[in-house]
mmCIF file of C-alpha atoms in Angstrom:
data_model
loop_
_atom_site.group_PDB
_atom_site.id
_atom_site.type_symbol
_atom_site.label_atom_id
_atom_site.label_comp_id
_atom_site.label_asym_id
_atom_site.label_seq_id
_atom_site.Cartn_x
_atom_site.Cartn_y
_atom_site.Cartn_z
ATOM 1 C CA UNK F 26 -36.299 37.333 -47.297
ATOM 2 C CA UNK F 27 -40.091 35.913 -46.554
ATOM 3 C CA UNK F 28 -41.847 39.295 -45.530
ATOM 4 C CA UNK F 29 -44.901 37.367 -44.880
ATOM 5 C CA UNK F 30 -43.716 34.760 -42.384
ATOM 6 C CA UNK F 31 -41.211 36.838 -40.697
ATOM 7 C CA UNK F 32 -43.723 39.923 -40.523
ATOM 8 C CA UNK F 33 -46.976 37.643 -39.549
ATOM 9 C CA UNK F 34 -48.723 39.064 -42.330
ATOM 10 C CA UNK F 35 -52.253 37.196 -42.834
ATOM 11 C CA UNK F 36 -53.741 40.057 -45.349
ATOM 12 C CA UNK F 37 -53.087 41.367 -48.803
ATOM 13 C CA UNK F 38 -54.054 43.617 -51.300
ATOM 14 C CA UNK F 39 -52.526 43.888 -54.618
ATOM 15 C CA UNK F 40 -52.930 46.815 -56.596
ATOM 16 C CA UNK F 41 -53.255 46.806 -60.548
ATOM 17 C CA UNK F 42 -55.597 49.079 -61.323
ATOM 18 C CA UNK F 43 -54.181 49.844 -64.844
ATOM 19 C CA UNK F 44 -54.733 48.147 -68.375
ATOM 20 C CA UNK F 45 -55.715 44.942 -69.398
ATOM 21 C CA UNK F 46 -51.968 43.799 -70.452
ATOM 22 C CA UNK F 47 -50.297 45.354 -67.217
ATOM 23 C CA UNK F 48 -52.766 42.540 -65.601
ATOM 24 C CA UNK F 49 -51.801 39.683 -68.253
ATOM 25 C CA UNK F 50 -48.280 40.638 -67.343
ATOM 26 C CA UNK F 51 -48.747 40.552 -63.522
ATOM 27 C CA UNK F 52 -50.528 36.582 -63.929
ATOM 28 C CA UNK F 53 -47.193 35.208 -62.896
ATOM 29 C CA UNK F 54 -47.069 37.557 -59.932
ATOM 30 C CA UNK F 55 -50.201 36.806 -58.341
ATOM 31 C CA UNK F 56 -50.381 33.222 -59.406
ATOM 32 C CA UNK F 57 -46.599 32.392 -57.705
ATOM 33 C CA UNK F 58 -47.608 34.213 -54.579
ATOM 34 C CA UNK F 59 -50.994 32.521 -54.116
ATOM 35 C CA UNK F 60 -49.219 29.098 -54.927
ATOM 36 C CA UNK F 61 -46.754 29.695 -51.766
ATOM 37 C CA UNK F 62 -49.062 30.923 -49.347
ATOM 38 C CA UNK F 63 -52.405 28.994 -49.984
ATOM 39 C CA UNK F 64 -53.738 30.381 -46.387
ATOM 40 C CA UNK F 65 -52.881 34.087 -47.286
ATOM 41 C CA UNK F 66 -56.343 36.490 -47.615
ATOM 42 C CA UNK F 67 -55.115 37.856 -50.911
ATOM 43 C CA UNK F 68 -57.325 40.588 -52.764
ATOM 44 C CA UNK F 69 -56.562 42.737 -55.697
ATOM 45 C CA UNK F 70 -57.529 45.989 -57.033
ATOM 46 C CA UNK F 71 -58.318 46.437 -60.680
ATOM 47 C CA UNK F 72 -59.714 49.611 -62.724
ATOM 48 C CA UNK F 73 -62.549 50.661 -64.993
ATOM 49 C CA UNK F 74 -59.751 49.428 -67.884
ATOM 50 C CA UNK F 75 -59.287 45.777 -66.814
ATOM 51 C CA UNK F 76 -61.901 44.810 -64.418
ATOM 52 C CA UNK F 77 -63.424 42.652 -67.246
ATOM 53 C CA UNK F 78 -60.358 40.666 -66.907
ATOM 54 C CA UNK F 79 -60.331 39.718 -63.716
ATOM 55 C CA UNK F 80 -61.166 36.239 -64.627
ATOM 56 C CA UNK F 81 -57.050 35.861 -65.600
ATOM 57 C CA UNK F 82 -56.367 35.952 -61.719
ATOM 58 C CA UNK F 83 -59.381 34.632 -60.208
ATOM 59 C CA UNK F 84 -58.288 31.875 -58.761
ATOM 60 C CA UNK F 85 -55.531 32.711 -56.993
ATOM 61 C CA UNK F 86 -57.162 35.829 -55.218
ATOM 62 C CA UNK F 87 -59.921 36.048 -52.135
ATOM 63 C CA UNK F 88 -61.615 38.796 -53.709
ATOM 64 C CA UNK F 89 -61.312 41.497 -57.192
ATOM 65 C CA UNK F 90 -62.123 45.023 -55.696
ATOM 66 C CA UNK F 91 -62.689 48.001 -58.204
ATOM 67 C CA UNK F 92 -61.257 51.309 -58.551
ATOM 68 C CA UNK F 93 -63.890 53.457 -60.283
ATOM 69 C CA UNK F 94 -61.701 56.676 -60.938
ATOM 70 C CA UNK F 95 -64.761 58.423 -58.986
ATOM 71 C CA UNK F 96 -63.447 60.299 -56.003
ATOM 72 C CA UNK F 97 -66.156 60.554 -53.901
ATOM 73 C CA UNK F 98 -66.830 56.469 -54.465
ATOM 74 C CA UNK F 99 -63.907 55.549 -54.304
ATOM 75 C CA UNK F 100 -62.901 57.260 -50.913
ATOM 76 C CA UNK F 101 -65.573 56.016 -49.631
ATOM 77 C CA UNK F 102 -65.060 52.588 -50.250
ATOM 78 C CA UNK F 103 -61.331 53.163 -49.514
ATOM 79 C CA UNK F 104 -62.346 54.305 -46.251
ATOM 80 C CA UNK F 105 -64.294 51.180 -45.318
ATOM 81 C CA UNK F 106 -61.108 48.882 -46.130
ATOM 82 C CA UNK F 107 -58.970 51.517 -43.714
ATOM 83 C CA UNK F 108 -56.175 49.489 -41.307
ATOM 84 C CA UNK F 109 -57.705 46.395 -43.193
ATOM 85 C CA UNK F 110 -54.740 44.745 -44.938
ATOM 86 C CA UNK F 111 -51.590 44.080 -43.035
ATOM 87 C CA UNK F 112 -49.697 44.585 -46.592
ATOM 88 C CA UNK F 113 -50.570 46.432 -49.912
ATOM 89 C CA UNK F 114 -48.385 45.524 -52.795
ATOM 90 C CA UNK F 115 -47.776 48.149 -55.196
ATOM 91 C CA UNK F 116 -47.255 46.386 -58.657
ATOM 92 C CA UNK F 117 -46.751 49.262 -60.868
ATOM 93 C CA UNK F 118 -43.173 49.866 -61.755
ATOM 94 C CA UNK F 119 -43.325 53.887 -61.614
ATOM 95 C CA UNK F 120 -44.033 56.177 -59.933
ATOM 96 C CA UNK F 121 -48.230 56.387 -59.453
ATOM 97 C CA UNK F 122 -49.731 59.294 -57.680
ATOM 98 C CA UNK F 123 -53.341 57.316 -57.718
ATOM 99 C CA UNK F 124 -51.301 54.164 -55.802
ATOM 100 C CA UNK F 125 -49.852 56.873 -53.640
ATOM 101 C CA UNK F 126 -53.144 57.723 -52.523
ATOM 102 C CA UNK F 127 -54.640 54.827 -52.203
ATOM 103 C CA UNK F 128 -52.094 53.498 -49.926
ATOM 104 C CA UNK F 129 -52.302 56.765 -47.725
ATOM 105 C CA UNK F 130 -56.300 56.177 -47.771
ATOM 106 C CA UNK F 131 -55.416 52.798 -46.699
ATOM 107 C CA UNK F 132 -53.251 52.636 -44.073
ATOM 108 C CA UNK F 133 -51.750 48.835 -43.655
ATOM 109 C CA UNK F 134 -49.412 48.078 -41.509
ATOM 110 C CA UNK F 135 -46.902 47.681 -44.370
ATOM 111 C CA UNK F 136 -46.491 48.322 -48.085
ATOM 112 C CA UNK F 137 -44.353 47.033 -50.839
ATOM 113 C CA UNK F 138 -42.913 48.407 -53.777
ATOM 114 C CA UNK F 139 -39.994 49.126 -56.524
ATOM 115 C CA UNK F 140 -37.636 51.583 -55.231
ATOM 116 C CA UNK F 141 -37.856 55.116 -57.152
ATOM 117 C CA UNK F 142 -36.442 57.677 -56.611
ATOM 118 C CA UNK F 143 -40.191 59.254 -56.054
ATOM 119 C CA UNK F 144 -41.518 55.707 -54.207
ATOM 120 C CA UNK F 145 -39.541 56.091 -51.219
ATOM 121 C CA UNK F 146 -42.164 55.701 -48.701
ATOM 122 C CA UNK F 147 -42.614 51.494 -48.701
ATOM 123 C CA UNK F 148 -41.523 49.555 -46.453
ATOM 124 C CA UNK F 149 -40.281 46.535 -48.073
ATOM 125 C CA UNK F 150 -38.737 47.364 -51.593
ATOM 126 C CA UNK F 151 -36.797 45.627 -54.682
ATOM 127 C CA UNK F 152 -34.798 47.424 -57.055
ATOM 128 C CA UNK F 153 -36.219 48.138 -60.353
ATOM 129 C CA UNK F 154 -34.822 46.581 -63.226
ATOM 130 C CA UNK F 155 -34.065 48.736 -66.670
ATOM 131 C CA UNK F 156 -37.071 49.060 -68.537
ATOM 132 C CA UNK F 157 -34.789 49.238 -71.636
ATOM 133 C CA UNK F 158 -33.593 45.577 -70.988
ATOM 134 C CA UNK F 159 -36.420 43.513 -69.100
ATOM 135 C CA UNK F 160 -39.291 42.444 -70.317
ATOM 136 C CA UNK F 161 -42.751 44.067 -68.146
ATOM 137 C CA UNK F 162 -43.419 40.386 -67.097
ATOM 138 C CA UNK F 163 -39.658 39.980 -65.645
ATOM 139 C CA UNK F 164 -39.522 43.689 -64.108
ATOM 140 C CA UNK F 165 -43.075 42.707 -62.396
ATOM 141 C CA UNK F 166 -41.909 39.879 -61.043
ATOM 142 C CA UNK F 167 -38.961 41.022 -59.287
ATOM 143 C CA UNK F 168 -41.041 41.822 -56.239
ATOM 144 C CA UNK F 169 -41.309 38.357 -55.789
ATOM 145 C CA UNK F 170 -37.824 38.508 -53.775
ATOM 146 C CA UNK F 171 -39.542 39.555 -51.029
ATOM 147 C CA UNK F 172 -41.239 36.740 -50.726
ATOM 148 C CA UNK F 173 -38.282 34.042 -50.947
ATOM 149 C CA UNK F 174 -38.141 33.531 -54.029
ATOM 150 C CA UNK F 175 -35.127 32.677 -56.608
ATOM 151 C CA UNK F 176 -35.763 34.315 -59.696
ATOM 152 C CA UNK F 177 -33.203 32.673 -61.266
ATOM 153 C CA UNK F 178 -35.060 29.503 -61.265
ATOM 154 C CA UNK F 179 -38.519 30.883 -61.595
ATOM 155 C CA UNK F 180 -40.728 30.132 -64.825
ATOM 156 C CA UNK F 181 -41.969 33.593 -65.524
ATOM 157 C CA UNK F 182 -44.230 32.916 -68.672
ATOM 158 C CA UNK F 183 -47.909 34.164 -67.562
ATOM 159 C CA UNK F 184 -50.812 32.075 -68.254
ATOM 160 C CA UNK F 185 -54.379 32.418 -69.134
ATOM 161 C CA UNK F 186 -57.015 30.002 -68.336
ATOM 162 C CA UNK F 187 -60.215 30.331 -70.410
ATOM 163 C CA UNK F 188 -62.791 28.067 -71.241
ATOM 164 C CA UNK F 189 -63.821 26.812 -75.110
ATOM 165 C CA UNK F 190 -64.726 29.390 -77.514
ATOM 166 C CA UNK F 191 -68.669 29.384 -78.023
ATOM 167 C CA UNK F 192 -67.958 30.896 -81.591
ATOM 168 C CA UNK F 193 -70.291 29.006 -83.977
ATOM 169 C CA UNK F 194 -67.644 31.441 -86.733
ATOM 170 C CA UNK F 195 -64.629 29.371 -85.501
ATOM 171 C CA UNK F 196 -66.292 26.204 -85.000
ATOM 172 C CA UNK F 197 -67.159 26.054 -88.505
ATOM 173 C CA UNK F 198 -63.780 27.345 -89.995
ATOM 174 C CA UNK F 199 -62.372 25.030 -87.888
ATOM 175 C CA UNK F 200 -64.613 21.719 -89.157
ATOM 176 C CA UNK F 201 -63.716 22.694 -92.547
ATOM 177 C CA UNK F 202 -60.229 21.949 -91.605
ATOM 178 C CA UNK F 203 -58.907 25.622 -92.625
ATOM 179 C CA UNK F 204 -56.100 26.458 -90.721
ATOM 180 C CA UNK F 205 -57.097 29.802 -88.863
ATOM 181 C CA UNK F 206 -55.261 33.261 -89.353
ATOM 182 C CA UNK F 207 -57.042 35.889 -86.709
ATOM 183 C CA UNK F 208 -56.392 40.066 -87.432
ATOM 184 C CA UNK F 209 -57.291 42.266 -84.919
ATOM 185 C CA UNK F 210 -57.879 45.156 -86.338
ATOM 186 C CA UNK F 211 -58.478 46.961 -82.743
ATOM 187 C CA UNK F 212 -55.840 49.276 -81.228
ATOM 188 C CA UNK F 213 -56.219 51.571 -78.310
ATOM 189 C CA UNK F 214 -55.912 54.675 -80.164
ATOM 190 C CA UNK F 215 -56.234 55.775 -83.738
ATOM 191 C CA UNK F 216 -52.608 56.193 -84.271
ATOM 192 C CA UNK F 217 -52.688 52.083 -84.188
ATOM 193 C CA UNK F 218 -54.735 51.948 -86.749
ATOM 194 C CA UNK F 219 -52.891 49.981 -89.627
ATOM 195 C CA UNK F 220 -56.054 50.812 -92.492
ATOM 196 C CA UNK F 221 -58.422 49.249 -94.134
ATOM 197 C CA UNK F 222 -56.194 49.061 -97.582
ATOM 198 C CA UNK F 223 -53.167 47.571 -95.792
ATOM 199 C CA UNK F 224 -55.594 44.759 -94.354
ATOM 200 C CA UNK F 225 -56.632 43.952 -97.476
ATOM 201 C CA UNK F 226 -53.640 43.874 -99.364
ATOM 202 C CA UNK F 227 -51.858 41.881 -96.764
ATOM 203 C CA UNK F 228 -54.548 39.402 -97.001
ATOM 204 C CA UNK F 229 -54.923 39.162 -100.627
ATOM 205 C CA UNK F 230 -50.703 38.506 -100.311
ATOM 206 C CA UNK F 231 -51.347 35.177 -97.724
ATOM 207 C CA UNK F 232 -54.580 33.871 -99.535
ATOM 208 C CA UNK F 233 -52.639 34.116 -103.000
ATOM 209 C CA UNK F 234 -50.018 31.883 -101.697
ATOM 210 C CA UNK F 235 -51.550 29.562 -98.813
ATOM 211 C CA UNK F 236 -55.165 28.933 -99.453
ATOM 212 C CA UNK F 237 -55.456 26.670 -96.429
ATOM 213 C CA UNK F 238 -55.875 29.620 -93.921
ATOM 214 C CA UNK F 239 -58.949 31.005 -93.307
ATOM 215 C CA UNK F 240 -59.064 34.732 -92.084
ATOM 216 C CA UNK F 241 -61.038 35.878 -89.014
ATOM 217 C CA UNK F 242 -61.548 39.669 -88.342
ATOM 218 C CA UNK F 243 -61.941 40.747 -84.732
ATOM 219 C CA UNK F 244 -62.147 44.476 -84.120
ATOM 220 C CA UNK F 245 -64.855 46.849 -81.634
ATOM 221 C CA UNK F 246 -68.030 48.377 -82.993
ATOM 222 C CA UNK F 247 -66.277 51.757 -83.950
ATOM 223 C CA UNK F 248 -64.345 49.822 -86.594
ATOM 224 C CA UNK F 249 -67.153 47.595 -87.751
ATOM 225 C CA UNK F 250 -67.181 49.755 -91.526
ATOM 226 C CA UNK F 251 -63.569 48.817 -91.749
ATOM 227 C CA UNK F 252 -63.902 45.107 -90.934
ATOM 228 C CA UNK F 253 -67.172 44.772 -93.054
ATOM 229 C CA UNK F 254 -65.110 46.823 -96.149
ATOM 230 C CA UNK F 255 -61.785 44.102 -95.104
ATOM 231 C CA UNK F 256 -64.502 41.446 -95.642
ATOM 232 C CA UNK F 257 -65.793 42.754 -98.985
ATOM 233 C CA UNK F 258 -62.890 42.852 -100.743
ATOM 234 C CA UNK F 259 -61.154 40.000 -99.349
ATOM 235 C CA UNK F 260 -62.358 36.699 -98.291
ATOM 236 C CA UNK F 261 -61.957 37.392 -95.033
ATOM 237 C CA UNK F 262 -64.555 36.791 -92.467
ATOM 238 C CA UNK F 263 -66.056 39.820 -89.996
ATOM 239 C CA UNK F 264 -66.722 38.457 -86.848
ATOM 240 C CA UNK F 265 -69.446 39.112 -84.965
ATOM 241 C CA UNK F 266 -68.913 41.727 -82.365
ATOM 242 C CA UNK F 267 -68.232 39.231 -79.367
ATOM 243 C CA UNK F 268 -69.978 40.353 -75.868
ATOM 244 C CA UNK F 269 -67.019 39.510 -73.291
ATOM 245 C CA UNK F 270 -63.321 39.595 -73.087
ATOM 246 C CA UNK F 271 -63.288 36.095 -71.496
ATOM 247 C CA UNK F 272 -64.611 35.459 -74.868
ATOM 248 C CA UNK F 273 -62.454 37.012 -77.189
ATOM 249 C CA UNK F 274 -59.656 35.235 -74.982
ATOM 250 C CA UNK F 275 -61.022 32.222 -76.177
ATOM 251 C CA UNK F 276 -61.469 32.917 -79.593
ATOM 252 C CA UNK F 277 -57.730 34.525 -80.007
ATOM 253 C CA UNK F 278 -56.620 31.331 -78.542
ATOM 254 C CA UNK F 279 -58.066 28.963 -81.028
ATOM 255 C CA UNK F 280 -55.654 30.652 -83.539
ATOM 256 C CA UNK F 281 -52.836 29.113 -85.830
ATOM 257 C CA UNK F 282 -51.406 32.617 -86.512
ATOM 258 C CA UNK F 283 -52.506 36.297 -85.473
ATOM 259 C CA UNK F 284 -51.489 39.773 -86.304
ATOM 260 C CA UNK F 285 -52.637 42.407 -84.061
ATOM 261 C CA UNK F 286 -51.643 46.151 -82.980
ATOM 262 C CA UNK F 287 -53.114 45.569 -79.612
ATOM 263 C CA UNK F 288 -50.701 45.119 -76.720
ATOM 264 C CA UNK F 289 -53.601 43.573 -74.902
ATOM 265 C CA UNK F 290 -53.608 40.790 -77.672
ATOM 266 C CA UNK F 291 -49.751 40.765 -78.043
ATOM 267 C CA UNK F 292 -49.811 39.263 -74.383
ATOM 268 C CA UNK F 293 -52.645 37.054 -75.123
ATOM 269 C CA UNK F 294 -51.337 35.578 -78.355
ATOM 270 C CA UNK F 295 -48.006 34.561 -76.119
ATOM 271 C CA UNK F 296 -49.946 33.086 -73.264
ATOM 272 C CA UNK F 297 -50.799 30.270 -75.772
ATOM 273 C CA UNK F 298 -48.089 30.337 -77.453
ATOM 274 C CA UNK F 299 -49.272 31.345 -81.229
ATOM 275 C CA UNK F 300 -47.062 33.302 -83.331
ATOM 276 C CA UNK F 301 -48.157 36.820 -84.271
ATOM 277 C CA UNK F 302 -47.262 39.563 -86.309
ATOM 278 C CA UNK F 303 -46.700 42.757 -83.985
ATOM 279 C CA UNK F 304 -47.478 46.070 -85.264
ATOM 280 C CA UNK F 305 -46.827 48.885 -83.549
ATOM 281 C CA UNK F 306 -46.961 52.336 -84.056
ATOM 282 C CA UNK F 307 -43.461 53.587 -83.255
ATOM 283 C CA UNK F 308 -39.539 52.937 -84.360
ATOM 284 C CA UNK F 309 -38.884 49.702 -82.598
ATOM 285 C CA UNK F 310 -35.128 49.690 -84.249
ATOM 286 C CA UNK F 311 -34.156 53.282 -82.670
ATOM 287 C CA UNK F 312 -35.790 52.905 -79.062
ATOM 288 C CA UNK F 313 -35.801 56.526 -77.612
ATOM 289 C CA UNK F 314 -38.553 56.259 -75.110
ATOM 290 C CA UNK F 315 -37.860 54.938 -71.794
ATOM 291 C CA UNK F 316 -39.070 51.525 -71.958
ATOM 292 C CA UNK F 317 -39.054 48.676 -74.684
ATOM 293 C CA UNK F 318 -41.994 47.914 -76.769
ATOM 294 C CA UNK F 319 -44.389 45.050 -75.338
ATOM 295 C CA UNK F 320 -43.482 42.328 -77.096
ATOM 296 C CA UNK F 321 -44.820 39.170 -76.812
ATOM 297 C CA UNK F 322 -42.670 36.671 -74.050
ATOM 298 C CA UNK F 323 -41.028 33.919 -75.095
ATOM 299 C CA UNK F 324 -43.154 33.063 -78.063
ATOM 300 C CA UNK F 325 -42.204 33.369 -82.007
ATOM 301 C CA UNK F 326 -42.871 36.628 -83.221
ATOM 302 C CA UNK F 327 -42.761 39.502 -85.880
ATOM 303 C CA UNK F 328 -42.600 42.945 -84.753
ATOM 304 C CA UNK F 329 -42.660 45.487 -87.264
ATOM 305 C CA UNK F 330 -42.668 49.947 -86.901
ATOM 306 C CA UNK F 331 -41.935 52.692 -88.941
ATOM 307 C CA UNK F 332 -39.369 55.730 -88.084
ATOM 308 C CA UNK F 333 -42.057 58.286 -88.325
ATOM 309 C CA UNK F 334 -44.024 56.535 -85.819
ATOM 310 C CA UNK F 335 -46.527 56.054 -88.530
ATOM 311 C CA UNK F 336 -48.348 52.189 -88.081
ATOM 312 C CA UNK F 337 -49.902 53.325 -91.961
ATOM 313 C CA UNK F 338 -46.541 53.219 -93.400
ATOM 314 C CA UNK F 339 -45.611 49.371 -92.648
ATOM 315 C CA UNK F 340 -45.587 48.037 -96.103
ATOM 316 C CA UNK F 341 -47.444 44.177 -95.952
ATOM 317 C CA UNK F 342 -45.165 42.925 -98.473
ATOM 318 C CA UNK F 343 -42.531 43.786 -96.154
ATOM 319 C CA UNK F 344 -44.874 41.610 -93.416
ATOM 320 C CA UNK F 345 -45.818 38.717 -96.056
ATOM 321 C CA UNK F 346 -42.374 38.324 -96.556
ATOM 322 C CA UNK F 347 -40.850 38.135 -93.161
ATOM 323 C CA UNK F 348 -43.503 35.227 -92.207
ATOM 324 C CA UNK F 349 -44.240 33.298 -95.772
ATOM 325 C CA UNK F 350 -41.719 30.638 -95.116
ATOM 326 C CA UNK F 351 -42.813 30.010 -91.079
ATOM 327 C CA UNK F 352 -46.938 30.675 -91.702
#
């Protein structure tokens, strides 16, 4: 099936209007359908949450459009793109009232989509794999069989293009010749907060044993205290709080090693490839939820969670030891 050619589709919009990682995940997505129709007008929608990564799929788009999560703007510039696209492609694998109506709002010709049992209205539609045994980036690109391709041939590892870190902190840990161990101490919520006395014993474990790596603290101004007490005790270096995520990008991907209980960084980390220690704050060995945690793709890592659903209660000897002999 080639819904483009066979439809005479020349326009489309791609909505992602989620979370930074959702659009990490979707990189193969838009990348593999800009690479088979070079000629193709192909926009994409992003939110408040990720629009400052928008640089990720740049160059395979026509134009990034934002969805403020402000009615009244919104509709209004929803209104303005009305009968514009001959196809809107609905990335998220559930069911999304806000992609609902923005597709009504809309009104292309066509629309795309995983079939739900509450997305029943597209026109074109793939069957959604289990989120208990795909990975996001796999189940994302599954729409791609509309578009003629064989997924059973297709690469799906998502990359990340980014330009050299402007970090005068890593340039000089790197000239030193220290290898370079980055924590993110930054999670979404508090609940993935690992704590300041776990940071600091886990590094006091690694410097003990392998002098050669040099630790790098990343975290956002809420938890500068925390990464300033990390640095204190340890010898461990704060970063300075850096101004972009394009940045950061680049600075996480000058890493030998990272441990992070950001998702957003999870995805990151295995765009290049590093291996990372994965915390997160749930039982990853008794999965009761309805979806797998977001571990990294293809890349060597170490995931670790606690039964209570406590990220505090991860012990970092437990973590030292499951990555001494590979670090």
């Amino acid at each position: 099936m080639d819904i483009i050619r066979e439809n005479h589709i020349n326009s489309v919009l791609i909505l992602r209007q989620d979370r930074i990682g959702d659009l990490i995940v979707s990189e193969t997505f838009v990348r593999k359908l800009g690479e088979k129709y070079p000629l193709l007008k192909i926009d994409i929608l992003l939110g408040k949450r990720n629009n400052n990564a928008k640089f990720i799929v740049q160059d395979y788009v026509n134009s990034v459009l934002i969805y403020h999560q402000k009615p009244v703007k919104d509709i209004a510039n929803l209104l303005k793109l009305r009968n514009h696209y001959d196809l809107v492609i609905d990335l998220l694998d559930k069911p999304s009232r806000t992609s609902q109506f923005i597709r009504k709002i809309l009104k292309p010709r066509f629309t795309a989509g995983f079939d739900y049992e509450l997305n029943k209205d597209y026109d074109f539609k793939v069957q959604a794999l289990s989120r208990l045994e795909y990975h996001i980036v796999e189940r994302t690109s599954k729409l791609l069989e509309l578009f003629d391709y064989d997924l059973s041939k297709l690469d799906y590892k998502y990359k990340i293009k980014t330009l050299p870190t402007k970090s005068e902190t890593v340039k000089s840990i790197k000239s030193k010749g220290n290898k370079l161990f980055i924590i993110n101490i930054s999670g979404s919520h508090e609940s993935r907060n690992w704590g300041v006395e776990n940071y600091i014993s886990f590094i006091k474990l690694v410097e003990r044993e392998y002098p050669a790596y040099a630790f790098l603290l990343l975290y956002t101004g809420d938890l500068s205290q925390q990464a300033q007490e990390i640095a204190q005790t340890t010898g461990a270096i704060a970063h300075p709080l850096i101004p972009s995520f394009e940045e950061y990008v680049s600075v996480l991907s000058e890493a030998d090693f990272i441990l992070t209980p950001d998702t957003a960084a999870v995805h990151i980390a295995s765009a290049f490839d590093i291996p990372q220690v994965c915390l997160f704050a749930r039982n990853i060995h008794k999965i009761t939820a309805d979806e797998l945690p977001w571990y990294p793709y293809k890349s060597q890592y170490y995931a670790f969670g606690e039964e209570d659903d406590n990220m505090k209660c991860i012990a970092p000897q437990a973590v030292f030891d499951a990555i001494k002999d590979v670090i």
